[in-house]
Short mmCIF file of C-alpha atoms and ligand atoms in Angstrom, two decimals:
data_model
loop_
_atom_site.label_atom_id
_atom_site.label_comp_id
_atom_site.label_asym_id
_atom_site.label_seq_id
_atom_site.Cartn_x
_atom_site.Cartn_y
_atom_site.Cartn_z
CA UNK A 24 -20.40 -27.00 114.32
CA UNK A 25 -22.58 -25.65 117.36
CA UNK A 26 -25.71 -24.53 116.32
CA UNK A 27 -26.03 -26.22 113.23
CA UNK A 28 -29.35 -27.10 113.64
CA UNK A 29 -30.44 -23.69 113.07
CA UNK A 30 -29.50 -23.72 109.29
CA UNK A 31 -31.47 -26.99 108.81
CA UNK A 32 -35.50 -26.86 107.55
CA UNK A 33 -35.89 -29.79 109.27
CA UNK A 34 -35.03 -28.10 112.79
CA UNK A 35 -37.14 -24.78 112.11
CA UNK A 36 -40.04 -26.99 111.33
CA UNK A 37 -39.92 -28.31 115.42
CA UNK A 38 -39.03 -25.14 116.47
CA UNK A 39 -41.58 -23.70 114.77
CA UNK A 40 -44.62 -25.79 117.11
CA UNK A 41 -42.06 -26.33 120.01
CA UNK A 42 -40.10 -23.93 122.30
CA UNK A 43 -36.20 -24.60 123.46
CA UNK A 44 -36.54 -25.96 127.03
CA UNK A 45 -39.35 -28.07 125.72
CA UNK A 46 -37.27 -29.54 123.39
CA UNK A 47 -34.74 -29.96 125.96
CA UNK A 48 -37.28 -31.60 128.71
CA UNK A 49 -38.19 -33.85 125.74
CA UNK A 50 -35.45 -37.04 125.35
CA UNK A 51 -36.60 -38.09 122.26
CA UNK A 52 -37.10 -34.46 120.64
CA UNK A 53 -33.86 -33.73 122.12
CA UNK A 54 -32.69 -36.78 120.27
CA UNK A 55 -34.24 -36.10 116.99
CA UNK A 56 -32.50 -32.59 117.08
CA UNK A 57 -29.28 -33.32 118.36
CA UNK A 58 -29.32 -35.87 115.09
CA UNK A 59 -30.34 -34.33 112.60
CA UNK A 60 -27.12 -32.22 111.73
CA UNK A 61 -25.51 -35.08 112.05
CA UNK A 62 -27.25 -37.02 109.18
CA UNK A 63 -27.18 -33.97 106.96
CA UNK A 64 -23.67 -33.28 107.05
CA UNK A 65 -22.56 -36.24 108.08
CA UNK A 66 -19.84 -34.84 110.66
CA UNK A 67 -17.67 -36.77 112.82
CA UNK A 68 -19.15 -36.15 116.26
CA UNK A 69 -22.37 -35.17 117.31
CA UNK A 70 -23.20 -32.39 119.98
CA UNK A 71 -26.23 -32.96 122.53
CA UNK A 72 -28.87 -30.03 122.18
CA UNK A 73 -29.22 -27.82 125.17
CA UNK A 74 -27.58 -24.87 126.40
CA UNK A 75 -25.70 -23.57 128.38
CA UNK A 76 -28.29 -22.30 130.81
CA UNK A 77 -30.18 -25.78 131.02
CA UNK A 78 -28.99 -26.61 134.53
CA UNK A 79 -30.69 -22.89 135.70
CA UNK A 80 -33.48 -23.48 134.03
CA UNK A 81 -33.24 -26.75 135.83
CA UNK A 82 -32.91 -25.51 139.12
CA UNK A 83 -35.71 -22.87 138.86
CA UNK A 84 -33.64 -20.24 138.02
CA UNK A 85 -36.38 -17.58 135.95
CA UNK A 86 -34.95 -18.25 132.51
CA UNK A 87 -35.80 -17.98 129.00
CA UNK A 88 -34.44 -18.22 125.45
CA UNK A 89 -35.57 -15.44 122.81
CA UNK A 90 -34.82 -15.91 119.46
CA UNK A 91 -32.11 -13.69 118.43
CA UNK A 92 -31.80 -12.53 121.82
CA UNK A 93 -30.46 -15.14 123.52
CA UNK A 94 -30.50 -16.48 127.16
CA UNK A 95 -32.69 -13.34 129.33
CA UNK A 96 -33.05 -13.91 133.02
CA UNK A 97 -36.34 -12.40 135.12
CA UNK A 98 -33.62 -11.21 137.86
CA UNK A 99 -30.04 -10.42 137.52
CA UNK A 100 -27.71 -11.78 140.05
CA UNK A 101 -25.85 -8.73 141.14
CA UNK A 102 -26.00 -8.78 145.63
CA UNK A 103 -25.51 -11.76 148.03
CA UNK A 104 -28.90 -11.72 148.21
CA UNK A 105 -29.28 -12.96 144.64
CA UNK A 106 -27.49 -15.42 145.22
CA UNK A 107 -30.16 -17.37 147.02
CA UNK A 108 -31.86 -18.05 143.46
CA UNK A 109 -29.00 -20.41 142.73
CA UNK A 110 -28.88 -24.05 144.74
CA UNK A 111 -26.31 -27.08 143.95
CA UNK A 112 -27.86 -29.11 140.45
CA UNK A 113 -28.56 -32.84 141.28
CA UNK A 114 -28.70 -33.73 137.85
CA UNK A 115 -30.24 -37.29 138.39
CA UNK A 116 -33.41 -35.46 139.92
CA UNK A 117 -33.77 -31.75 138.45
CA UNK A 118 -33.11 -32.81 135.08
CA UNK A 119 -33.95 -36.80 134.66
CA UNK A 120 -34.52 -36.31 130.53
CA UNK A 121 -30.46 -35.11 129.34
CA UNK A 122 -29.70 -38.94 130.66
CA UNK A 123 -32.32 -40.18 128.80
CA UNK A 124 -31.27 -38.26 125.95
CA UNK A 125 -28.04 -39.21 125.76
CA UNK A 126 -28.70 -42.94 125.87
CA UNK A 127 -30.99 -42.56 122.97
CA UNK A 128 -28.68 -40.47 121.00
CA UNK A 129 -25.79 -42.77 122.36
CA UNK A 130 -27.46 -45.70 121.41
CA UNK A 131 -28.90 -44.12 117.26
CA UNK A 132 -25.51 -42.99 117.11
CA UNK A 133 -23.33 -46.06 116.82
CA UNK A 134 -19.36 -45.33 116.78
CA UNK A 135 -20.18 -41.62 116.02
CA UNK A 136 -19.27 -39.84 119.56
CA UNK A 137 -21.61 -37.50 121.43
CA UNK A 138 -19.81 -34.35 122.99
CA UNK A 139 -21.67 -33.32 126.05
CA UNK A 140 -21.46 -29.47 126.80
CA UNK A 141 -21.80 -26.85 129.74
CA UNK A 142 -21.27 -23.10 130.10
CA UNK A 143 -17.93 -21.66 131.85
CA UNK A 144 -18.56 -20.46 135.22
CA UNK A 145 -17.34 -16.74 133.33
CA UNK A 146 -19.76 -16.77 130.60
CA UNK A 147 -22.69 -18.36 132.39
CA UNK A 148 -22.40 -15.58 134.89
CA UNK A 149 -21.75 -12.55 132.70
CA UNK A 150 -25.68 -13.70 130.97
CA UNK A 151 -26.76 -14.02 134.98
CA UNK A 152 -25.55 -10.67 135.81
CA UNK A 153 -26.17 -8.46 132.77
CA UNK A 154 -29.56 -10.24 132.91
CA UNK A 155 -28.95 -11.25 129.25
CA UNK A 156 -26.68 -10.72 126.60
CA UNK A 157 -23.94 -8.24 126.80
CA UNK A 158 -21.75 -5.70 124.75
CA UNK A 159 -19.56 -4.63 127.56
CA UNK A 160 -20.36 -6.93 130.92
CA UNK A 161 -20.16 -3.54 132.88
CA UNK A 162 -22.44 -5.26 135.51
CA UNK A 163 -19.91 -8.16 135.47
CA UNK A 164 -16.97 -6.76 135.40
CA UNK A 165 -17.99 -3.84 138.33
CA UNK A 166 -19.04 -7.52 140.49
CA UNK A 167 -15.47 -8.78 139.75
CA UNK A 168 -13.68 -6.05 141.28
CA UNK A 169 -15.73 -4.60 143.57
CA UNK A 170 -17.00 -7.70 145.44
CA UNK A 171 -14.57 -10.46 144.61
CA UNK A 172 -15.59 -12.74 147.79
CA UNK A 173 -18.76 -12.15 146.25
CA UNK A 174 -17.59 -13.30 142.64
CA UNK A 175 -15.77 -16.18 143.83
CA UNK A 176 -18.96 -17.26 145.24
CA UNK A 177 -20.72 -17.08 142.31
CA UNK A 178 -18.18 -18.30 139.95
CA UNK A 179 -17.26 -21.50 142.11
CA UNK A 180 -21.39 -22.47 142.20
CA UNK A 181 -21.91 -21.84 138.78
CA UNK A 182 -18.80 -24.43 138.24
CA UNK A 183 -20.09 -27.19 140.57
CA UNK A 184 -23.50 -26.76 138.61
CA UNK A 185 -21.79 -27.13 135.38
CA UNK A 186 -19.85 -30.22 136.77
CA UNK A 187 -22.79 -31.74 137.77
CA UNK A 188 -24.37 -31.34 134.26
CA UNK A 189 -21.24 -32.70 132.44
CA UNK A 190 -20.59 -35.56 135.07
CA UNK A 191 -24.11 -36.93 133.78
CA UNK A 192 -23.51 -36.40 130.49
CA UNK A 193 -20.55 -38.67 130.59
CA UNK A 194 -22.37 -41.36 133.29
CA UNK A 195 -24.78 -41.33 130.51
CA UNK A 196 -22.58 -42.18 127.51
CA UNK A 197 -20.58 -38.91 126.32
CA UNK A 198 -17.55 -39.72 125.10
CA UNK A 199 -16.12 -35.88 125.17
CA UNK A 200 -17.64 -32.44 126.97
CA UNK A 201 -16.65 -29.18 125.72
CA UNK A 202 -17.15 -26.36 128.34
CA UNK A 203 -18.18 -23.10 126.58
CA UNK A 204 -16.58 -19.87 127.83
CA UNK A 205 -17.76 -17.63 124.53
CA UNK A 206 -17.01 -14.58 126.20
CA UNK A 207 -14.09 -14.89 128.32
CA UNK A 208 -12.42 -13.14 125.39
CA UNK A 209 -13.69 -9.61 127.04
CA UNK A 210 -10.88 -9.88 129.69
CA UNK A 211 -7.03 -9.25 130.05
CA UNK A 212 -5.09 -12.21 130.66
CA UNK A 213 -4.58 -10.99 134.10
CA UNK A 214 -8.03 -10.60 135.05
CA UNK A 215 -8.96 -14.22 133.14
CA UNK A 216 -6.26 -15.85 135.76
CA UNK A 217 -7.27 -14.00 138.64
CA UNK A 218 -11.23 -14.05 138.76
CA UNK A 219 -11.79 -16.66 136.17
CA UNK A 220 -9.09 -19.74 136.12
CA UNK A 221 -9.31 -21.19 139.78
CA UNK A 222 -13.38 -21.78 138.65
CA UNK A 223 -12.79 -22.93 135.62
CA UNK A 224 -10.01 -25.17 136.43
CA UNK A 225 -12.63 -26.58 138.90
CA UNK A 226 -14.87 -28.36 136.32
CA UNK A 227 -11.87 -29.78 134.48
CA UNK A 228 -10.48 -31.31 137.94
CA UNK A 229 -13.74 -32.61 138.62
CA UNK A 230 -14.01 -34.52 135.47
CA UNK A 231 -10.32 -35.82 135.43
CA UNK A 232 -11.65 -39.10 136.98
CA UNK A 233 -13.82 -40.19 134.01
CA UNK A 234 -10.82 -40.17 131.45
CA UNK A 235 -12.81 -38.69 128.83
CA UNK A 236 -11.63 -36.11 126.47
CA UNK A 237 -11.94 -31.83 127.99
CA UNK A 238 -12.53 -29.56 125.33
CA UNK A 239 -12.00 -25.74 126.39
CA UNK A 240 -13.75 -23.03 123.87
CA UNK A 241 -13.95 -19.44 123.73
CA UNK A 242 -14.27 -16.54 120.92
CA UNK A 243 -11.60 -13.66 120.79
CA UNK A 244 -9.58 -15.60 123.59
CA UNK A 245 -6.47 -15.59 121.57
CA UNK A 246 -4.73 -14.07 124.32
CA UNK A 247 -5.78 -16.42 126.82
CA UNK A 248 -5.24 -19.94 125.21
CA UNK A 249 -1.94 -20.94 127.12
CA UNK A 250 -4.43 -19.75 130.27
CA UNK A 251 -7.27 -21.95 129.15
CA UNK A 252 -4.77 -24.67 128.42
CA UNK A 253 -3.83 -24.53 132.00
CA UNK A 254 -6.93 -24.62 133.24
CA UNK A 255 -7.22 -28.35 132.80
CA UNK A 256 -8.41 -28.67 129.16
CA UNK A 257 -6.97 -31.63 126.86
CA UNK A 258 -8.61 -29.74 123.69
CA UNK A 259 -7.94 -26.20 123.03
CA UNK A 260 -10.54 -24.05 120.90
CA UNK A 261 -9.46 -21.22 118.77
CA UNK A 262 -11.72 -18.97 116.63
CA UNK A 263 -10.31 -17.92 113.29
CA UNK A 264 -8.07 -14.72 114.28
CA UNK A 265 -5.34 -16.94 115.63
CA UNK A 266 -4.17 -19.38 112.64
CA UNK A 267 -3.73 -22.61 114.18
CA UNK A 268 -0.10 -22.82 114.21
CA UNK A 269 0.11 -19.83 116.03
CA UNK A 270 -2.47 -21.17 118.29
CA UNK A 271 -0.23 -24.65 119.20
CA UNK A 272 2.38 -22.33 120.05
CA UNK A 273 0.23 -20.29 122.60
CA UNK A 274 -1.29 -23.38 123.78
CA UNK A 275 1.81 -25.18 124.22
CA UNK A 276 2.74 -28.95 123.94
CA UNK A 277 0.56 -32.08 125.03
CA UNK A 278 -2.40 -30.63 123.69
CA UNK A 279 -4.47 -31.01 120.64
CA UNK A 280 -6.42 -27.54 119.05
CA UNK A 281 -9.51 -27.07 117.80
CA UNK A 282 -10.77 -24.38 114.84
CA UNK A 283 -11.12 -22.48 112.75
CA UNK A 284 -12.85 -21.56 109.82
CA UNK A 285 -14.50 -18.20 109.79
CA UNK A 286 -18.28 -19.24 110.18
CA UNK A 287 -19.05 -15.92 108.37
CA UNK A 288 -17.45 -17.45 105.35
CA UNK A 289 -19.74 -20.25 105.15
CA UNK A 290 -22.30 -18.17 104.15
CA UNK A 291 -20.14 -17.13 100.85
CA UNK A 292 -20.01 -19.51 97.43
CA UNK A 293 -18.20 -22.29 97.73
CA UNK A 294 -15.62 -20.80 95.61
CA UNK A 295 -14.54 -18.37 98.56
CA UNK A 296 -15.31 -21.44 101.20
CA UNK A 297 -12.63 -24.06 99.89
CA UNK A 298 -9.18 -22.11 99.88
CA UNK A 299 -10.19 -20.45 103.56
CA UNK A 300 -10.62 -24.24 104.38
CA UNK A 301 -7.56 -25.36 102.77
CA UNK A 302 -5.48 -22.62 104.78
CA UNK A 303 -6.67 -24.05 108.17
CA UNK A 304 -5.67 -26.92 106.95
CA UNK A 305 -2.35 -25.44 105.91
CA UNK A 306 -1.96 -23.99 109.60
CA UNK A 307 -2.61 -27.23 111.19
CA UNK A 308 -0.31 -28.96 109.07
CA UNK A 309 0.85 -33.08 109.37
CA UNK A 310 0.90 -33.07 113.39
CA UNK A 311 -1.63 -34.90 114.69
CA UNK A 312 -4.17 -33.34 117.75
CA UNK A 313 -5.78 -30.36 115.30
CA UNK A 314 -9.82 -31.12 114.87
CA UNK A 315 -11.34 -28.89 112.11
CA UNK A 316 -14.12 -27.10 113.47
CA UNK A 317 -15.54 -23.34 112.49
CA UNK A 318 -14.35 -20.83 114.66
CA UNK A 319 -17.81 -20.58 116.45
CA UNK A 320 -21.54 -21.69 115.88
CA UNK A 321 -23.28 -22.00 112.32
CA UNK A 322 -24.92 -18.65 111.59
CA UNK A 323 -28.86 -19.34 110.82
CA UNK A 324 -28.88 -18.50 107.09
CA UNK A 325 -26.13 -20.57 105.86
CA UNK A 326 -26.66 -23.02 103.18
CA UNK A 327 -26.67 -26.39 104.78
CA UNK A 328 -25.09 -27.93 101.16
CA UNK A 329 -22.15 -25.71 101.69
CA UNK A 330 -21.40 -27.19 105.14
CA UNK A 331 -21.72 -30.93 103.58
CA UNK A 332 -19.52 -29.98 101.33
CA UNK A 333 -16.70 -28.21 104.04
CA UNK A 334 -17.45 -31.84 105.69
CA UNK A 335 -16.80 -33.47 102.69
CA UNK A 336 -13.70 -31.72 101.83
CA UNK A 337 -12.16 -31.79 105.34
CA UNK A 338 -12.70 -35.68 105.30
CA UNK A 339 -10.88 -36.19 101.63
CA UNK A 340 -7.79 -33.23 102.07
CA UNK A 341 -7.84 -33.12 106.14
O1 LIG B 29 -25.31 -27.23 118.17
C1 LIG B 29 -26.31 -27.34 118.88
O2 LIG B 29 -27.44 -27.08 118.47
C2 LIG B 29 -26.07 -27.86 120.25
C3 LIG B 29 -26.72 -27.19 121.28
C4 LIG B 29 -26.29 -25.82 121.72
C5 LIG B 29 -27.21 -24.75 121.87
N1 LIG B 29 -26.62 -23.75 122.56
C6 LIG B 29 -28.62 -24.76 121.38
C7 LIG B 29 -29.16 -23.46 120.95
C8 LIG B 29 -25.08 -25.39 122.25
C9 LIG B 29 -23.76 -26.13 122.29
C10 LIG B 29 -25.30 -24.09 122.80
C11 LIG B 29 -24.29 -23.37 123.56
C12 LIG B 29 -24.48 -21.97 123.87
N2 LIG B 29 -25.65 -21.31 124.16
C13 LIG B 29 -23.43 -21.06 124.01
C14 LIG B 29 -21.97 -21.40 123.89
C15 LIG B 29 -21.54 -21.63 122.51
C16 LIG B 29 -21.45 -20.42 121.64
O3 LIG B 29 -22.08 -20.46 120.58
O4 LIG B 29 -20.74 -19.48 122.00
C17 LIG B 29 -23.97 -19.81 124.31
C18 LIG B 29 -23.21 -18.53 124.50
C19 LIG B 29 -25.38 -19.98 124.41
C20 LIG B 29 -26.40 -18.97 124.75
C21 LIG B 29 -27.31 -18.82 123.59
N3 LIG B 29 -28.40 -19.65 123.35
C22 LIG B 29 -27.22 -17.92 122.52
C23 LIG B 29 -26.19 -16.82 122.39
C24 LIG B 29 -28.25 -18.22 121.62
C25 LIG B 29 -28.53 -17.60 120.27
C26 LIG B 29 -29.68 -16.67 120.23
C27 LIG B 29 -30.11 -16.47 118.76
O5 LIG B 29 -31.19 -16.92 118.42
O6 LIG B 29 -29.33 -15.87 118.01
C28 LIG B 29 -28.97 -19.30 122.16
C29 LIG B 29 -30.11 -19.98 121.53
C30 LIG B 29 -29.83 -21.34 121.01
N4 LIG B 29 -29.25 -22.33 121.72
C31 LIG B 29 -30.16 -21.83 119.73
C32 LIG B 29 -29.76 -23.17 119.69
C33 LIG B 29 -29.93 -24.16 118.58
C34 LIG B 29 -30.84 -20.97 118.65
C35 LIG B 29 -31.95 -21.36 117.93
C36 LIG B 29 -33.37 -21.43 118.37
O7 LIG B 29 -33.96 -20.45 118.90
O8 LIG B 29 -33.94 -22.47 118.05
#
C-alpha cells in the first residue's frame, strides 16, 4: 500500500513542519514515517519512504516534490547536453542516511520485511524529460524515436543509478525491492521491448546476486506483464483492470503476482470494500505466489479504519 502514509494524521502532522527530501535526509524521520503505516494497519511488509527521484535529488539533480504535483525538475533532460546533469550515484557517499534508515527500520521492525524501492529507468525519465508529470510524454516519446542512441543513454544511466540505490537498500537490510515503472503503461508492447526492456532488465540482472525477492510494478501495463516478467522480475504487479487470474496467465509460470484492489474503492463504505476484496481473492484463488496489494498507492482522503479493516480481512479469508 504505497503511499499510505498520506491517509494517516499522524504523517500530515510531520509533513506539515517538514518537507519530503528532509524527511528523506533524516534516518530517524525517515524511520518514524516509513513505520507508522505499518503500526496502523498492521500490514505484512513495510515500504522505506523515499521516492523515486531520491537518487537525483542525491546527485544534484535540481529537483523538487509539490504536493499534488508531483516530482518537477528546474531543467528537462531533452539534448546530449542535458545529459551532463546526470553522474553515476555512489550511494555510500551521496546519500549516507537511506542506510541508516534502513538499519533503524530493519532493526524496529523485527520479522516484518522492509521492501526497498527505485524508479524504472522508463518512468524516472518520462518525469526528467517532461520536466514533471505527464498526460501524454510527447517530450518522451519524440526522444525515443527520434534520438534512440540518445535514449539508450539515458535509460541505461538512469538504471545503473537505480541499481545503485536498491543494491544499498538490500546491503542495508531489505529483504525485497520493488522497481516502480507507473507509467510504462503509455506504450505498445513493441515500443516497451524495444526502448524500455534491455534497461530495465539491467537493474534486475544487477540485483540477481543478492538472492532477494524483484518485484516489477506498473499501472495500465496489462499488456506488458509477460514483458515485465521477462525483464527479470520474480514478482509481477498488476493494477485492478487485469483480474489476477488473467494476469498469471499473461505473466506466465514461475512467478508469483501482485494486486489488485481498486484503490478508488477504498475510499467507499466498507460495504462496497469487502466483496471487491473477496473477488481478488476469488481471482487469485488456492495457488500460492499471489500477494494482495491495491492496484496502486493509497489515495490521500481514504479512511485509514477502512484499510485496517481490508488488512484485517485479507489476513482471516486470504
Ligand atoms: O508508501 C510510501 O510512502 C513509500 C514511499 C514512496 C513515496 N513515493 C513517497 C511519497 C514511494 C514508494 C513512492 C514512489 C513513487 N513516487 C512513484 C511510484 C509509485 C506509484 O505510486 O506509482 C512515483 C510515480 C512517484 C512520484 C511521486 N511522488 C508522485 C506521483 C507523488 C504524488 C504527488 C501528490 O502529492 O499527489 C509523489 C509525492 C510523494 N511521494 C508522496 C509520498 C508519501 C506524497 C505526499 C506528500 O507530499 O507528503
Amino acid at each position: 500500500m504505497r503511499q499510505a502514509g498520506r491517509s494517516l494524521p499522524e504523517y500530515r502532522a510531520i509533513r506539515e513542519r517538514v518537507g519530503m527530501f528532509e524527511i528523506m535526509r533524516d534516518p530517524a524521520l525517515t524511520a518514524e514515517v516509513t513505520l507508522q503505516p505499518v503500526r496502523r494497519l498492521g500490514v505484512d511488509a513495510a515500504i522505506l519512504f523515499s521516492d523515486i527521484v531520491a537518487p537525483l535529488d542525491a546527485i544534484g539533480v535540481d529537483v523538487d516534490i509539490k504536493p499534488g504535483v508531483g516530482p518537477v525538475f528546474g531543467q528537462p533532460v531533452r539534448t546530449a547536453a542535458d545529459l551532463a546533469q546526470l553522474r553515476p550515484l555512489d550511494a555510500d557517499t551521496d546519500m549516507p542516511w537511506v542506510a541508516e534508515a534502513v538499519r533503524l527500520v530493519v532493526a524496529e521492525l523485527g520479522a516484518t520485511p522492509l521492501i526497498g524501492f527505485a524508479g524504472a529507468p522508463f518512468t524516472v525519465a518520462s518525469y526528467l524529460v517532461e520536466g514533471g508529470p505527464s498526460r501524454e510524454y510527447a517530450h518522451t516519446k519524440a526522444l525515443m524515436r527520434t534520438e534512440p542512441e540518445l535514449w539508450r543513454t539515458l535509460l541505461d544511466t538512469l538504471a545503473d543509478i537505480s541499481l545503485a540505490s536498491l543494491r544499498a537498500q538490500v546491503l542495508a537490510g531489505a529483504s525485497a525491492i520493488q522497481v516502480f515503472d507507473s507509467w510504462a503503461g503509455t506504450l505498445s508492447a513493441a515500443d516497451y521491448e524495444r526502448y524500455v526492456l534491455p534497461s530495465s532488465r539491467r537493474i534486475f540482472d544487477g540485483l540477481a546476486d543478492l538472492g532477494v525477492p524483484r518485484i516489477h510494478f506498473g499501472v495500465g501495463t496489462g499488456e506488458l506483464l509477460g514483458l515485465m516478467a521477462a525483464a527479470g522480475a520474480d514478482v509481477v504487479g498488476v493494477d485492478w483492470r487485469v483480474p489476477i487470474d488473467e494476469a498469471r496467465r499473461r505473466i506466465g509460470p514461475g512467478k508469483a503476482v501482485q494486486g489488485n484492489l481498486d484503490p478508488v474503492l477504498c475510499l467507499a463504505s466498507w460495504d462496497v470494500v469487502e466483496p471487491a476484496a473477496r473477488d481478488v481473492l476469488a481471482s487469485a484463488g488456492e495457488a500460492p505466489g499471489h500477494i494482495f496489494n491495491l492496484g496502486h498507492g493509497v489515495l490521500p482522503d481514504t479512511d485509514p479504519d477502512t484499510l485496517r479493516r481490508l488488512v484485517d480481512f485479507v489476513h482471516t479469508h486470504g
